[in-house]
Each structure stands twice: as structure tokens, then as C-alpha cells.
């Protein structure tokens, strides 16, 4: 487990049941740390952190409780880095970072142990969060000429990512398998029935549950959580259909963080009243609250009082 801190450090804890044991403190940032992300265990125990100082630091636990700095991407952005997230491990060791300078950066570990950097310009007001699409191999039906037998061939998955911005919007990007460049997807995001009216603070792409259906949740300072659904084959010429929103709930306070269960059917929502609520969709598509978890320590995003993108103390 980990704790992001306003004292410019990251604290590591071992968790056993309800007991927390502090095992390490990671230093190196020159501003408050906004978010951390664990890499897949296939890469070892690797943790990325992002900060108000415009940097992303990647640490590795070389042996129990002994951490080393694997990569320091200092001055990665011109202003605060508000979110960081590792891609699905099948694509390699890749981290995306969202910044107040309006860009998203992609850090890719290479075979020679160097790191490549790519950027995407998202919006001029700033980006608060990023979330990766799960690694999914889909099958496309084909018919062999000559015998007419139907078959299926796997469609190689591509890197996809959703961003949440200070312009109240979400955007979806994909890395083109043809050009190798990051491009914003042209599939419409339908905002005719629901949309955010304030900063989007977090986005969370759900684990793949039903083949051909993608689900993204977004939360905002406008106190709402929206769940966006895209279905394969509903667009023109068999392309994916538009992203359609469903209002999960309007809360009493701004909503800061979201997290899906590993099964993709429960969404945890952290809001400004220092509570975490759990939500589940019914068979009719409507969402209902199934539980509440108090933020006892007050140390989560809802309890700190400081949020990414906002002025930090002493800065």
C-alpha cells in the first residue's frame, strides 16, 4: 500500500488485515505528490509518482523495504502533473501522466533501459486524470474464399486511454498501429443528455466484462458521476458506436476519485464529504448504492483538502 503526501514524500506500508506497518519513505519530489500508480508485478515492485513539481519519479523495490530510483522524469511538464497510471502489462512498461500544462505524456521503457517520451496536446485549460483501456483481444468473423467456411481471426489490441480535463470534458485516444502516433478517436461522445459542467477530476476505464462493450466512469466538481458506454458495431460500417452517458448520481459534494472492482461491476466513489460509496448497476442499467465506507483516516483525496491542479502551500 502507499500514501501520497503534501510533504513531498511517498510513504510505503505493508498491510496485514487491518494493521498497517510503515516500511519506507520515498523522496525526490520538490512539491506535493498528487498520485501514485503500481506497475504489474511482472516488472517487479515498481511505483510511479507524480507531483506539483512537474515531474514523474519511478521507484523500484530492489529488495524488501529497500527502494531505488529507477527513472526520474524531471521537468516532464511545464506545470503540475496531476495524474499518473501504468498501462496494461501486455503492452510493456508504459506510464501516462496528465498535466495542468494541457498535455498528456507517455513514458516508455526500452530494451536498453532508456525511457522514451511522447506527448499529446489535450486541452489548453489542463488535464487532471488518465485511465487506460484494458487489454482485450477481440475476434472478427471472416469467411475463407473457396470453401465459404466462417472463421474468426483475432484483432490485435491497441493502446487506448481516456483523459479528464479542466474543460469539463473527457477524451479518448488511441495509438495508431499504422503511424505509431497517438491520435484522438473520432467516435462521438454524446453529451446531449448528460455532460459535466465543471472540472473532470477523475476518469476510470472499467475492466472488460462483456465482449464488445467498453465502460468509462468520470467524476467532476459539479458533484456528478457519469458512466459512459460504447458498444462495438453500432457505428457506421460496423465501427464502434458513440459513447453514451448514464448519470450514476448527483452527490452533495464534489467528487474526486473513482475506482472499479476487479470484476468491473462495482464502482467506488470518493467525494468531498470524506466518504467512499460503492455503486452497482441493475439489470435495467440504473445504478444504486450498495454500501458506504467511511474515510476514517481522512488521508484520501477527499480528506486532504488539497487537490491536483489547485495552488499548493508554499509553492
PDB file of N, CA and C in Angstrom, residues 136-144 149-157:
ATOM      1  N   UNK A 136      -7.605  -6.157 -24.405  1.00  0.00           N
ATOM      2  CA  UNK A 136      -8.652  -7.054 -24.888  1.00  0.00           C
ATOM      3  C   UNK A 136      -8.334  -7.485 -26.303  1.00  0.00           C
ATOM      4  N   UNK A 137      -8.351  -8.811 -26.542  1.00  0.00           N
ATOM      5  CA  UNK A 137      -8.199  -9.349 -27.886  1.00  0.00           C
ATOM      6  C   UNK A 137      -9.577  -9.739 -28.385  1.00  0.00           C
ATOM      7  N   UNK A 138     -10.049  -9.037 -29.414  1.00  0.00           N
ATOM      8  CA  UNK A 138     -11.366  -9.331 -29.975  1.00  0.00           C
ATOM      9  C   UNK A 138     -11.221 -10.215 -31.193  1.00  0.00           C
ATOM     10  N   UNK A 139     -12.310 -10.856 -31.571  1.00  0.00           N
ATOM     11  CA  UNK A 139     -12.322 -11.722 -32.741  1.00  0.00           C
ATOM     12  C   UNK A 139     -13.238 -11.138 -33.799  1.00  0.00           C
ATOM     13  N   UNK A 140     -12.775 -11.192 -35.048  1.00  0.00           N
ATOM     14  CA  UNK A 140     -13.559 -10.692 -36.172  1.00  0.00           C
ATOM     15  C   UNK A 140     -13.904 -11.853 -37.086  1.00  0.00           C
ATOM     16  N   UNK A 141     -15.176 -12.048 -37.348  1.00  0.00           N
ATOM     17  CA  UNK A 141     -15.601 -13.160 -38.191  1.00  0.00           C
ATOM     18  C   UNK A 141     -15.134 -12.953 -39.615  1.00  0.00           C
ATOM     19  N   UNK A 142     -14.629 -14.020 -40.219  1.00  0.00           N
ATOM     20  CA  UNK A 142     -14.180 -13.975 -41.604  1.00  0.00           C
ATOM     21  C   UNK A 142     -14.672 -15.197 -42.337  1.00  0.00           C
ATOM     22  N   UNK A 143     -14.717 -15.120 -43.651  1.00  0.00           N
ATOM     23  CA  UNK A 143     -15.107 -16.251 -44.474  1.00  0.00           C
ATOM     24  C   UNK A 143     -14.013 -16.507 -45.480  1.00  0.00           C
ATOM     25  N   UNK A 144     -13.523 -17.751 -45.515  1.00  0.00           N
ATOM     26  CA  UNK A 144     -12.468 -18.107 -46.441  1.00  0.00           C
ATOM     27  C   UNK A 144     -13.030 -18.254 -47.844  1.00  0.00           C
ATOM     28  N   UNK A 149     -16.374 -21.406 -45.503  1.00  0.00           N
ATOM     29  CA  UNK A 149     -16.481 -21.658 -44.069  1.00  0.00           C
ATOM     30  C   UNK A 149     -16.203 -20.385 -43.291  1.00  0.00           C
ATOM     31  N   UNK A 150     -16.989 -20.152 -42.268  1.00  0.00           N
ATOM     32  CA  UNK A 150     -16.763 -18.985 -41.417  1.00  0.00           C
ATOM     33  C   UNK A 150     -15.682 -19.277 -40.399  1.00  0.00           C
ATOM     34  N   UNK A 151     -14.961 -18.289 -40.018  1.00  0.00           N
ATOM     35  CA  UNK A 151     -13.911 -18.433 -39.015  1.00  0.00           C
ATOM     36  C   UNK A 151     -13.770 -17.140 -38.261  1.00  0.00           C
ATOM     37  N   UNK A 152     -12.813 -17.085 -37.421  1.00  0.00           N
ATOM     38  CA  UNK A 152     -12.566 -15.844 -36.691  1.00  0.00           C
ATOM     39  C   UNK A 152     -11.075 -15.629 -36.589  1.00  0.00           C
ATOM     40  N   UNK A 153     -10.686 -14.380 -36.753  1.00  0.00           N
ATOM     41  CA  UNK A 153      -9.279 -14.024 -36.632  1.00  0.00           C
ATOM     42  C   UNK A 153      -9.152 -12.978 -35.540  1.00  0.00           C
ATOM     43  N   UNK A 154      -8.153 -13.099 -34.680  1.00  0.00           N
ATOM     44  CA  UNK A 154      -8.010 -12.135 -33.592  1.00  0.00           C
ATOM     45  C   UNK A 154      -7.622 -10.764 -34.109  1.00  0.00           C
ATOM     46  N   UNK A 155      -8.223  -9.733 -33.511  1.00  0.00           N
ATOM     47  CA  UNK A 155      -7.868  -8.359 -33.827  1.00  0.00           C
ATOM     48  C   UNK A 155      -6.861  -7.873 -32.793  1.00  0.00           C
ATOM     49  N   UNK A 156      -5.651  -7.516 -33.207  1.00  0.00           N
ATOM     50  CA  UNK A 156      -4.642  -7.097 -32.236  1.00  0.00           C
ATOM     51  C   UNK A 156      -5.141  -5.899 -31.429  1.00  0.00           C
ATOM     52  N   UNK A 157      -5.003  -5.943 -30.109  1.00  0.00           N
ATOM     53  CA  UNK A 157      -5.421  -4.808 -29.289  1.00  0.00           C
ATOM     54  C   UNK A 157      -4.486  -3.627 -29.492  1.00  0.00           C
TER      55      UNK A 157
END
